[in-house]
Coordinates of C-alpha atoms and ligand atoms in Angstrom, one line a residue:
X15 CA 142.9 102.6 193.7
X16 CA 142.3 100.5 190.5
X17 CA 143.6 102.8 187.5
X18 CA 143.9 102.4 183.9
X19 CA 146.8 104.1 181.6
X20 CA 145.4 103.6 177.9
X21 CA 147.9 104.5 175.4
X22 CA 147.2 106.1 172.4
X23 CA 149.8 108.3 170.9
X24 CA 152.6 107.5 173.2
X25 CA 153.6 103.7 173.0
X26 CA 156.2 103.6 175.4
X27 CA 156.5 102.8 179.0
X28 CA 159.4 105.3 180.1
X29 CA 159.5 109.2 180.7
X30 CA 155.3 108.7 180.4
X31 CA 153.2 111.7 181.8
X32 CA 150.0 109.7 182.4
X33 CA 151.8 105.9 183.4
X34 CA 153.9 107.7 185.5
X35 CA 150.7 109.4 187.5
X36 CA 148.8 106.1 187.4
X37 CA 151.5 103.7 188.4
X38 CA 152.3 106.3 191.7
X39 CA 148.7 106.4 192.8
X40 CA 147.4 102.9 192.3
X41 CA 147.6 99.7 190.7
X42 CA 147.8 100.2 187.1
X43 CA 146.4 98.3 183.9
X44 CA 148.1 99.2 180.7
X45 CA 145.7 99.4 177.2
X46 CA 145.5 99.8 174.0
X47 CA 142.4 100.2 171.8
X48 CA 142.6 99.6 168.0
X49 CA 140.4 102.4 167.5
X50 CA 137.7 101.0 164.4
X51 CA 136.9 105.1 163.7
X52 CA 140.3 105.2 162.7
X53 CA 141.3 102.5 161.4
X54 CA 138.1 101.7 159.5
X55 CA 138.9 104.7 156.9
X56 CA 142.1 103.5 156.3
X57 CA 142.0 102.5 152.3
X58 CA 145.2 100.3 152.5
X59 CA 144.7 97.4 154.6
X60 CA 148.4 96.6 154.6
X61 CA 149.3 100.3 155.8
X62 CA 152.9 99.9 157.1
X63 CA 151.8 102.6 160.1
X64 CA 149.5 99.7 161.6
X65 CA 152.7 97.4 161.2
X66 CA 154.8 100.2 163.3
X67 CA 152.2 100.6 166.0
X68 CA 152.1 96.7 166.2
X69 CA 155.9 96.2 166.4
X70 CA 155.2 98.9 169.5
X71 CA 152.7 96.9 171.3
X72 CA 155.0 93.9 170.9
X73 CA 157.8 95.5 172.7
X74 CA 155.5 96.6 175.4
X75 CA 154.0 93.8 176.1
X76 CA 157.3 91.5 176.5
X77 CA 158.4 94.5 179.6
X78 CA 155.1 94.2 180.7
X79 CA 155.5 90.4 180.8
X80 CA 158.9 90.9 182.6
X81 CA 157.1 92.6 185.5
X82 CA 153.9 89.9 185.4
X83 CA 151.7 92.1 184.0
X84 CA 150.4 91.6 180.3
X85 CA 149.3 94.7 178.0
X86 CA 145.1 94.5 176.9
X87 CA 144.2 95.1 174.0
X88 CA 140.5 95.5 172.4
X89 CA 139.4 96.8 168.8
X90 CA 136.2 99.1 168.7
X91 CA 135.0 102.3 168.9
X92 CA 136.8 103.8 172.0
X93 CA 134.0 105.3 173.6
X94 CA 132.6 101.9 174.1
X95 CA 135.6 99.7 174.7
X96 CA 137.2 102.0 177.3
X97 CA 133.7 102.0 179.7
X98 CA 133.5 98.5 179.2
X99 CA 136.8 97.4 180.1
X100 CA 136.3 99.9 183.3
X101 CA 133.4 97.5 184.4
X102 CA 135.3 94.2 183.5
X103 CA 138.5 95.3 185.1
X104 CA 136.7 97.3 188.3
X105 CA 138.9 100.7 187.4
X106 CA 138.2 104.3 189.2
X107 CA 140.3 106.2 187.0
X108 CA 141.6 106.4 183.5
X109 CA 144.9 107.9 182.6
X110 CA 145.6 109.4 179.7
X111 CA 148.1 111.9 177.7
X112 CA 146.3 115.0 176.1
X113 CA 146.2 114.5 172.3
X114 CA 145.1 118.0 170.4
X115 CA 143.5 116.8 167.1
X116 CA 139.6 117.8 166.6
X117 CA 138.8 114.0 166.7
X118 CA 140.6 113.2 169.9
X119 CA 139.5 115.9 171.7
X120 CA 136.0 115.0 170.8
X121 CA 136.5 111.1 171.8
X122 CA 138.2 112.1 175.0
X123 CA 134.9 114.4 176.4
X124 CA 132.5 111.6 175.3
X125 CA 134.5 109.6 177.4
X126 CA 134.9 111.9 180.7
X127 CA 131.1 111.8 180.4
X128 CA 131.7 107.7 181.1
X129 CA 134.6 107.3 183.3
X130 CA 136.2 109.7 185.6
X131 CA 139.5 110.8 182.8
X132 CA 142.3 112.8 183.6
X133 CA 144.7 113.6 181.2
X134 CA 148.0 114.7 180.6
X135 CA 150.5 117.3 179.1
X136 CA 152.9 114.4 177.2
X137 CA 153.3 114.7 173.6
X138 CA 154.5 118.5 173.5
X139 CA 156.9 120.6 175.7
X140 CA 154.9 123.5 176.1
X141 CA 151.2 123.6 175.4
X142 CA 149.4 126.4 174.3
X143 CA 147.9 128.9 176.8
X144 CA 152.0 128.1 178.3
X145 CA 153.6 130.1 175.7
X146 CA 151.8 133.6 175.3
X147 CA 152.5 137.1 173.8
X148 CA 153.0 140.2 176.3
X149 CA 149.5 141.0 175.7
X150 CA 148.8 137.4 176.8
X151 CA 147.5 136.1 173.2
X152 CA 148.3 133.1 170.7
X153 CA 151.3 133.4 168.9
X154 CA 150.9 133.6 164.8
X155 CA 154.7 133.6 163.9
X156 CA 156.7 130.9 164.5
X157 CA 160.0 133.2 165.6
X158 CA 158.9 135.1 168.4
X159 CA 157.1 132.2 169.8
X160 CA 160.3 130.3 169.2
X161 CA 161.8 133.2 171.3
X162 CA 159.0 133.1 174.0
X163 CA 159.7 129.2 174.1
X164 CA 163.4 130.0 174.6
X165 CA 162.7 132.4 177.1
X166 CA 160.2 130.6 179.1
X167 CA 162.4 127.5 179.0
X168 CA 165.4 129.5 180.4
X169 CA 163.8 131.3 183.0
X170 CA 162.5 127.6 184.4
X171 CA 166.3 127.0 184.9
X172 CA 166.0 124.7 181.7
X173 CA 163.9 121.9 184.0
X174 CA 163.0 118.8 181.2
X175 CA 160.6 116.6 183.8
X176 CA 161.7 113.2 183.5
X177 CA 157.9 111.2 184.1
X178 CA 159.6 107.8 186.4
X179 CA 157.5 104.9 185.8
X180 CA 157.5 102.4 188.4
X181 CA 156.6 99.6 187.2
X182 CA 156.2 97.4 190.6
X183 CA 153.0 98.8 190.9
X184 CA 151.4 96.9 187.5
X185 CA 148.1 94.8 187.6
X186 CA 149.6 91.2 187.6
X187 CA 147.9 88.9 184.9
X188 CA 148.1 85.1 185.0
X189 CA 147.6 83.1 181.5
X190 CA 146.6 86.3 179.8
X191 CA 146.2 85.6 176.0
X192 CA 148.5 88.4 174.6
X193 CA 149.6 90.4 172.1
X194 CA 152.3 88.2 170.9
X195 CA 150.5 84.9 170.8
X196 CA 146.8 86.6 169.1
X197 CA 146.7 87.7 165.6
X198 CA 145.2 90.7 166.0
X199 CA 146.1 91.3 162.6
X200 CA 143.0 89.4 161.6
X201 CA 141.0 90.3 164.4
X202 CA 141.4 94.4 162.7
X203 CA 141.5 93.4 159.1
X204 CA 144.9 94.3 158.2
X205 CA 148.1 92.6 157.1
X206 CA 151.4 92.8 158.3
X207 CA 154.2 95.5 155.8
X208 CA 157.0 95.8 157.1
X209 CA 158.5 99.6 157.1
X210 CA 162.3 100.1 156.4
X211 CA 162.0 101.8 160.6
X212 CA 160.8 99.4 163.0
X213 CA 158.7 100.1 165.5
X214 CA 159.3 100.4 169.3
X215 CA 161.3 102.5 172.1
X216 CA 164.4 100.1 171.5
X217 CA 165.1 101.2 167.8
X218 CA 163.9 104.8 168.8
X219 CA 166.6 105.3 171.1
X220 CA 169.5 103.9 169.1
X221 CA 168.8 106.2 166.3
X222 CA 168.6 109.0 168.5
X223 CA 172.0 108.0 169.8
X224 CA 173.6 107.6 166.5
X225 CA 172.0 111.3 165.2
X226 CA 173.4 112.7 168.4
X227 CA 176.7 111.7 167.1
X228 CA 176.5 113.7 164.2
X229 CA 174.0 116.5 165.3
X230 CA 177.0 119.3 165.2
X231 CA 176.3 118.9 161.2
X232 CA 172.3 119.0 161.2
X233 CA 172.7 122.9 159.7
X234 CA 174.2 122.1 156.4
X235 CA 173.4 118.7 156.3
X236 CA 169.3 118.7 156.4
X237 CA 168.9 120.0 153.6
X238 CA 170.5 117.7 151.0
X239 CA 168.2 114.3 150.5
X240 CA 171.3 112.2 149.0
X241 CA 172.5 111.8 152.4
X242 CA 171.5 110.9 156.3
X243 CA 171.2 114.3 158.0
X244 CA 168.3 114.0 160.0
X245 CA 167.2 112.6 162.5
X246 CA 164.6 110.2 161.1
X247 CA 163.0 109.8 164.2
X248 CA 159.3 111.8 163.2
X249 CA 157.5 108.4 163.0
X250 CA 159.1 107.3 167.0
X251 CA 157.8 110.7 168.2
X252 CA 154.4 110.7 166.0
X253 CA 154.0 107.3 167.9
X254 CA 155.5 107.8 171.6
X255 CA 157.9 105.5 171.0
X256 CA 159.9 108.2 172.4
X257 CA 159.4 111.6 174.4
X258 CA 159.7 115.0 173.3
X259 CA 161.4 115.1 176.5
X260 CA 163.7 112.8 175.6
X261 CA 164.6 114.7 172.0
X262 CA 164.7 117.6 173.7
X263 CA 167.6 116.5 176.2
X264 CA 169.6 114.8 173.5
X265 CA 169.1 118.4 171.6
X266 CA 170.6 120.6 174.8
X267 CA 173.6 118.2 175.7
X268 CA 175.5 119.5 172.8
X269 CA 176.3 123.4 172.1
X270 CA 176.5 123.4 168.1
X271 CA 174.6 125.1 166.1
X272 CA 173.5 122.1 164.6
X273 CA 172.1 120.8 168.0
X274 CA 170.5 124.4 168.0
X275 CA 168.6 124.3 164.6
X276 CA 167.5 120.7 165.0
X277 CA 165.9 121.7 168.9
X278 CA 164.4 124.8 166.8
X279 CA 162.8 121.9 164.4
X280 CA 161.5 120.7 167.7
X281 CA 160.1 123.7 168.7
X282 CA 158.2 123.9 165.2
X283 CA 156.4 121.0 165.9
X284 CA 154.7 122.3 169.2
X285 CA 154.1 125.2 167.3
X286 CA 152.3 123.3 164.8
X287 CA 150.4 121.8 167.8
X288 CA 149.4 124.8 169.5
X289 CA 147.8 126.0 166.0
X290 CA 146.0 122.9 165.8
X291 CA 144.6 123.4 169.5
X292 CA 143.7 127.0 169.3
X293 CA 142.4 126.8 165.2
X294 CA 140.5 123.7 164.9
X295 CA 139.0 125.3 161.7
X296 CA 142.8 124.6 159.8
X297 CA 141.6 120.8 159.6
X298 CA 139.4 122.2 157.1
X299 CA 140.7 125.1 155.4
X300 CA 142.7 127.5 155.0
X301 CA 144.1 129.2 158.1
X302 CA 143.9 132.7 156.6
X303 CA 140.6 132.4 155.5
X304 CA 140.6 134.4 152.3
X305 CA 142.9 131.8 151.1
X306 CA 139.6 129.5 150.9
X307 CA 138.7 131.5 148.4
X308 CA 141.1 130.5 145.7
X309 CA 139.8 128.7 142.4
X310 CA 142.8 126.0 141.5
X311 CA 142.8 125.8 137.8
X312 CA 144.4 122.5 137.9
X313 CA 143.1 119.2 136.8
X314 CA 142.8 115.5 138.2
X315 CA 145.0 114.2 134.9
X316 CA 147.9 116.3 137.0
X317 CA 147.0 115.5 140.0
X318 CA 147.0 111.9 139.4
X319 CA 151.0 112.1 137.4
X320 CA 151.7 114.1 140.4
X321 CA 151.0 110.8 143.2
X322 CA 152.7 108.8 140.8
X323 CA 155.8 110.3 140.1
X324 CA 155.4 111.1 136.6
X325 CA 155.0 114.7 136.0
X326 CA 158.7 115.2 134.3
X327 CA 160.0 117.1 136.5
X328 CA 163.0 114.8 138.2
X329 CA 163.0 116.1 141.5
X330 CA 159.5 116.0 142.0
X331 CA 159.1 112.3 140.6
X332 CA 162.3 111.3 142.6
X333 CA 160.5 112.2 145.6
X334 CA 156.9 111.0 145.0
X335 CA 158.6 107.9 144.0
X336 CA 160.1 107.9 147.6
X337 CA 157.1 108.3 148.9
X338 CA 155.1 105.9 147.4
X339 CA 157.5 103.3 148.0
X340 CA 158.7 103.8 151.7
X341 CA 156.1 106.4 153.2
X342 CA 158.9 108.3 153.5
X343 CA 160.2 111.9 152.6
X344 CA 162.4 114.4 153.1
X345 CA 161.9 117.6 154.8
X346 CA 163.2 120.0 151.7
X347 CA 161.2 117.5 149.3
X348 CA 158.1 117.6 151.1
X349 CA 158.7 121.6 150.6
X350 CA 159.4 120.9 147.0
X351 CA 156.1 119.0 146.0
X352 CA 153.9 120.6 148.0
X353 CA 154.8 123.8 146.6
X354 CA 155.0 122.2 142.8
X355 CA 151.3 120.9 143.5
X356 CA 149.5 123.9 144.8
X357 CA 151.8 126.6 142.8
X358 CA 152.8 124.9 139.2
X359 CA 150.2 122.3 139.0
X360 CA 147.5 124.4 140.3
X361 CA 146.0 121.9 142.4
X362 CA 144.6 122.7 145.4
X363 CA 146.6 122.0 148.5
X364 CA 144.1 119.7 150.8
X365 CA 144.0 117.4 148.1
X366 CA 148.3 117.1 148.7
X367 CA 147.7 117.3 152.2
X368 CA 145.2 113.8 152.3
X369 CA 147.7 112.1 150.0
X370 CA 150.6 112.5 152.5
X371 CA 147.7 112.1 155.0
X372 CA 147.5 108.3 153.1
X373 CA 151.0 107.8 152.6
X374 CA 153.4 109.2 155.5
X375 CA 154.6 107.1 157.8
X376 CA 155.1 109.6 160.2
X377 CA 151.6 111.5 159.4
X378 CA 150.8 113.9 161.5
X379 CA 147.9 115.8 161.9
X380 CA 149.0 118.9 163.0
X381 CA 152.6 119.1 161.1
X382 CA 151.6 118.1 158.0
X383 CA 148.5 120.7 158.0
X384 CA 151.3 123.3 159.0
X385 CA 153.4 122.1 156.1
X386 CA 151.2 122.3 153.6
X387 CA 149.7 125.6 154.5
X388 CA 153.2 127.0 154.7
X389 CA 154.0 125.7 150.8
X390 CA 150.6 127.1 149.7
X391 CA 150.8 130.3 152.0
X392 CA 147.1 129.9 153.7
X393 CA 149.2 129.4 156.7
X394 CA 149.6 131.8 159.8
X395 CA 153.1 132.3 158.9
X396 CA 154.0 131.0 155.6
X397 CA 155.9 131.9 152.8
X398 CA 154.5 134.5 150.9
X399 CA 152.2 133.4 148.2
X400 CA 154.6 135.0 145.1
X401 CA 157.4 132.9 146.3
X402 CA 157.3 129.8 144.2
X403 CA 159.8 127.5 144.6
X404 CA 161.7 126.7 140.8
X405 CA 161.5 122.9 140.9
X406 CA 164.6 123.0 138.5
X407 CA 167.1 125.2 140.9
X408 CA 166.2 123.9 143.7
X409 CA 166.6 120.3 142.7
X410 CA 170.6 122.2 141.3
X411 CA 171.1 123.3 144.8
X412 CA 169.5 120.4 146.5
X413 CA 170.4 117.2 144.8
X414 CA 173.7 118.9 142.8
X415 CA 174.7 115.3 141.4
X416 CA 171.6 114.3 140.8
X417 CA 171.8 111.1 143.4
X418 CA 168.8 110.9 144.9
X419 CA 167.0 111.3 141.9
X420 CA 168.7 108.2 140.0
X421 CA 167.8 106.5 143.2
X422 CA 164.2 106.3 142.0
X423 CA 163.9 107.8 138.5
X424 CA 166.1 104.9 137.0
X425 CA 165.4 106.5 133.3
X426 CA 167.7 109.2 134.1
X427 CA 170.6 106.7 135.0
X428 CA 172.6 107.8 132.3
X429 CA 171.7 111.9 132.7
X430 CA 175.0 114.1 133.6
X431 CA 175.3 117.1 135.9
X432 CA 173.7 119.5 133.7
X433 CA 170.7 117.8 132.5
X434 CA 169.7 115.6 135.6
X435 CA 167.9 118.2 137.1
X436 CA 165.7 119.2 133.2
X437 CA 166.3 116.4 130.8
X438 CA 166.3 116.6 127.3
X439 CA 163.4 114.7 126.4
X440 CA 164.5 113.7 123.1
X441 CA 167.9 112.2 124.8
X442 CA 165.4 110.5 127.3
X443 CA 162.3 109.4 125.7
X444 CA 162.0 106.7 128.4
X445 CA 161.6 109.6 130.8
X446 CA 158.1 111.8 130.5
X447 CA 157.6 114.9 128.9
X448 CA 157.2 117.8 131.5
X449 CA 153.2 117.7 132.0
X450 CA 153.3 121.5 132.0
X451 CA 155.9 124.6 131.8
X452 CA 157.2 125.7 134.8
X453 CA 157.6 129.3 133.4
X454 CA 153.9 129.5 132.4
X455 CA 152.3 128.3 134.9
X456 CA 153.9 130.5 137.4
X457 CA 152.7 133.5 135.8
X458 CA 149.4 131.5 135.9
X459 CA 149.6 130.8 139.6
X460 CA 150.6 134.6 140.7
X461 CA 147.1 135.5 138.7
X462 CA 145.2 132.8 139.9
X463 CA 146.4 133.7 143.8
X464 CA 146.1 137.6 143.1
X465 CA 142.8 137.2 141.4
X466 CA 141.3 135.7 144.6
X467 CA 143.2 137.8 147.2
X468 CA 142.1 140.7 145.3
X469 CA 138.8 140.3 144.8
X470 CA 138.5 139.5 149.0
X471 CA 139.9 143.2 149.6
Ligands
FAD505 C1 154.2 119.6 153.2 C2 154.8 119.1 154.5 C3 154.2 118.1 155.2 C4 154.7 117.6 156.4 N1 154.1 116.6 157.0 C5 154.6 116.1 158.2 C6 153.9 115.1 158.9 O1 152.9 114.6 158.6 N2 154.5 114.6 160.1 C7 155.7 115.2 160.6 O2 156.1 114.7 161.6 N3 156.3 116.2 159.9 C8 155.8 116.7 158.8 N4 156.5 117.7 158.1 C9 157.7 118.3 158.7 C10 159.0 117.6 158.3 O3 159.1 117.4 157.0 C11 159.2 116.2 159.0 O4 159.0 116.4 160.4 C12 160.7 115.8 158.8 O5 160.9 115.6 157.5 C13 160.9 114.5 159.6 O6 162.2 114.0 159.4 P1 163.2 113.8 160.6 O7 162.6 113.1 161.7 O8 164.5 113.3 160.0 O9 163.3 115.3 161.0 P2 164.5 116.2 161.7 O10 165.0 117.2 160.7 O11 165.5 115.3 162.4 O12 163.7 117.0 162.9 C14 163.5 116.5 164.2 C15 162.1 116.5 164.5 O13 161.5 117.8 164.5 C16 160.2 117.7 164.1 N5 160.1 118.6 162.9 C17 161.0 118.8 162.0 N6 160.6 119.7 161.0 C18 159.3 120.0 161.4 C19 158.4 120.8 160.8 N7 158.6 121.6 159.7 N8 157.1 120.9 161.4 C20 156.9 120.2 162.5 N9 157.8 119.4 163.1 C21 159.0 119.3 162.5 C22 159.8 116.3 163.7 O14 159.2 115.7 164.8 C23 161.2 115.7 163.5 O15 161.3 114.3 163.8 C24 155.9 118.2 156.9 C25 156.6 119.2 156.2 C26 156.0 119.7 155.0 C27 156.7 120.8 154.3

């Protein structure tokens, strides 16, 4: 048997559902396709993500190399590239890891109409139809399916399948023009960035290591942006560069409560998935659909001071700052924002959700979707739409000293404790006025969301 593994959102060559099934039945071509769909839409064409996914490839071609194979690599529209290099290479079957966004499912039937595909359970623990209600239905709510996960996970003696690779059984290439001597770069239209994370299994595992060290204080310590308490490791597992299995293990060896909460996060994310799978319509819209129904009374002016950090409201600056800068963001800012945008701003959430979608390194379809329709309650189980989080306390309780917002709003270098968190513009006039009041538009925002919700009953 002549087989294919073709990599897509899991750009590593250990503890690999699909590699692991090709390698044991035959011998196996590794492959990666810049995809154009995707990449073509990307506005930036010095997006640090295509830097990460290139430092990936790198690393997996030099272990292929090591075992006389050689990684191949072709830019086009997948549906084309992947039947064609099937002919060229005399393949029978293509291995792949199930991906659960609308798009991928879409590419991967076109291409089981080509090739004979089989794909994979990878990228998640559990997928959907595995963790069911008693009456054998979807979850909505993310505890008692975090309960059912629990359960289920327990009762399989707490198994996590450890996919072997064996890589003796690689295609062997001879003077294969690679990764590491092309410029593909030029060949996709993109330029190198560098990220402040690299890319690749290598740096993925040492900073799971070093978290693991320090996991017993994930509980308390998440929450505060000023210093390290998570993980940081969304952007290896959005890529593959690691497995879930692989968090998941670290997660169990130790018994804190920290070790607890952060598996928990874990479990969040195949939630996320699993609403993605079953409600392809959230892509779109709102997940409770009379949510869709909402008129945002907020402007593009706002909108546009928002993306730029320059609304005048520190915390919400601070972080957008962050963002723009290092496509990076913490989990209680991304909270923060998102509520700010859709709830004090007025603006409606997807157009948040595609500016992260532009901007965050470790972009995910199906967690950021989840995010953002948690902040702006459309979600299956968000907050309720009356909670609106006060940009001024939380940035108190959050950011107390008002670190990581001199990190990036330098014209509040010289603010103290108090007024850090709601400057005094006359003290600060480098520093913008606040673009709106908070207090006002939060009694706008309860009318705007009770007008609609009203109106749908
Ligand atoms: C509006 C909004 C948008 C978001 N967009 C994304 C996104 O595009 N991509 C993304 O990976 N996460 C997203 N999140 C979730 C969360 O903010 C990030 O996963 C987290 O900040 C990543 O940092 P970390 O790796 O240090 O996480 P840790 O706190 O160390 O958590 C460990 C892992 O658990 C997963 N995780 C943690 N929190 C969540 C969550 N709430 N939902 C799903 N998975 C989670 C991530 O894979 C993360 O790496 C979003 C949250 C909000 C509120």
């Amino acid at each position: 048997m002549k087989n294919l593994c073709w990599l897509r959102r899991d750009l590593r060559l250990h503890d690999h559902a699909a590699l692991s099934a090709a390698v044991e039945t035959g011998e196996t071509t590794v492959a990666f396709i810049f995809d154009s769909h995707i990449l073509d839409k990307l506005k930036n064409k010095s997006d640090k993500r295509v830097t990460f996914i290139y430092q990936s490839l790198q690393e997996i071609e030099t272990l292929l190399q090591k075992k006389g194979s050689s990684l191949v690599v072709r830019y086009g529209k997948p549906e084309e590239e992947i039947p064609k290099l099937c002919e060229e290479l005399g393949i029978d079957k293509v291995f792949a890891n199930r991906d659960y966004e609308p798009y991928a499912k879409k590419r991967d039937a076109l291409i089981a109409k080509k090739v004979h595909l089989e794909t994979f359970k990878d990228s998640v623990f559990y997928e959907k139809h595995e963790v069911l209600t008693g009456s054998a239905t979807l979850y909505k709510v993310f505890t008692p399916y975090k309960n059912k996960w629990l359960e289920k996970f327990n009762d399989s003696g707490k198994i996590i399948s450890n996919f072997e690779c064996n890589l003796k059984n690689l295609r062997k290439f001879e003077n294969k023009k690679n990764i590491l001597v092309t410029d593909w770069y030029k060949i996709i239209g993109f330029k190198e960035n560098l990220a402040l994370l690299t890319g690749g299994t290598k740096q993925a595992l040492k900073r799971l290591n070093d978290f693991h060290d320090h996991i017993s204080e994930y509980k308390v310590a998440r929450d505060f942006p000023a210093i390290a308490g998570t993980s940081l490791l969304s952007v290896y597992i959005r890529f593959g560069n690691l497995s879930v299995r692989d968090m998941i293990r670290a997660g169990l060896e130790k018994k804190s409560e920290g070790a607890q909460t952060w598996v928990s996060e874990i479990i969040w994310r195949d939630f996320y998935q699993m609403i993605l799978d079953s409600h392809p319509y959230v892509e779109k819209g709102a997940f409770k659909k009379e949510y869709d129904q909402i008129k945002y009374l907020g402007n593009e002016v706002d909108f546009k001071a928002w993306c730029e950090g320059r609304t005048g409201f520190p915390i919400v600056d601070a972080a957008m700052r962050c963002l723009n800068e290092t496509g990076m963001m913490h989990n209680r800012l991304r909270m923060i924002v998102a509520s700010f945008l859709c709830k004090i701003l007025l603006v409606d959430w997807k157009k948040g959700e595609h500016y992260f979608a532009e901007h965050l390194l470790d972009f995910d379809l199906a967690a950021n979707n989840g995010g953002w329709q948690w902040s702006s309650s459309s979600g299956c189980d968000a907050q309720p739409y009356f909670r609106i989080f006060n940009p001024y306390t939380q940035s108190e309780k959050f950011d107390s000293k008002g670190e990581f917002i001199k990190q990036w709003v330098p014209e509040l270098k010289k603010a103290g404790p108090k007024e850090i968190h709601r400057p005094d513009t006359l003290l600060f006039q480098d520093y913008t006025a606040p673009i709106v009041s908070y207090e006002k538009n939060r009694v706008r925002c309860l009318a705007m969301y009770s007008a609609a919700l009203q109106r749908d009953k």
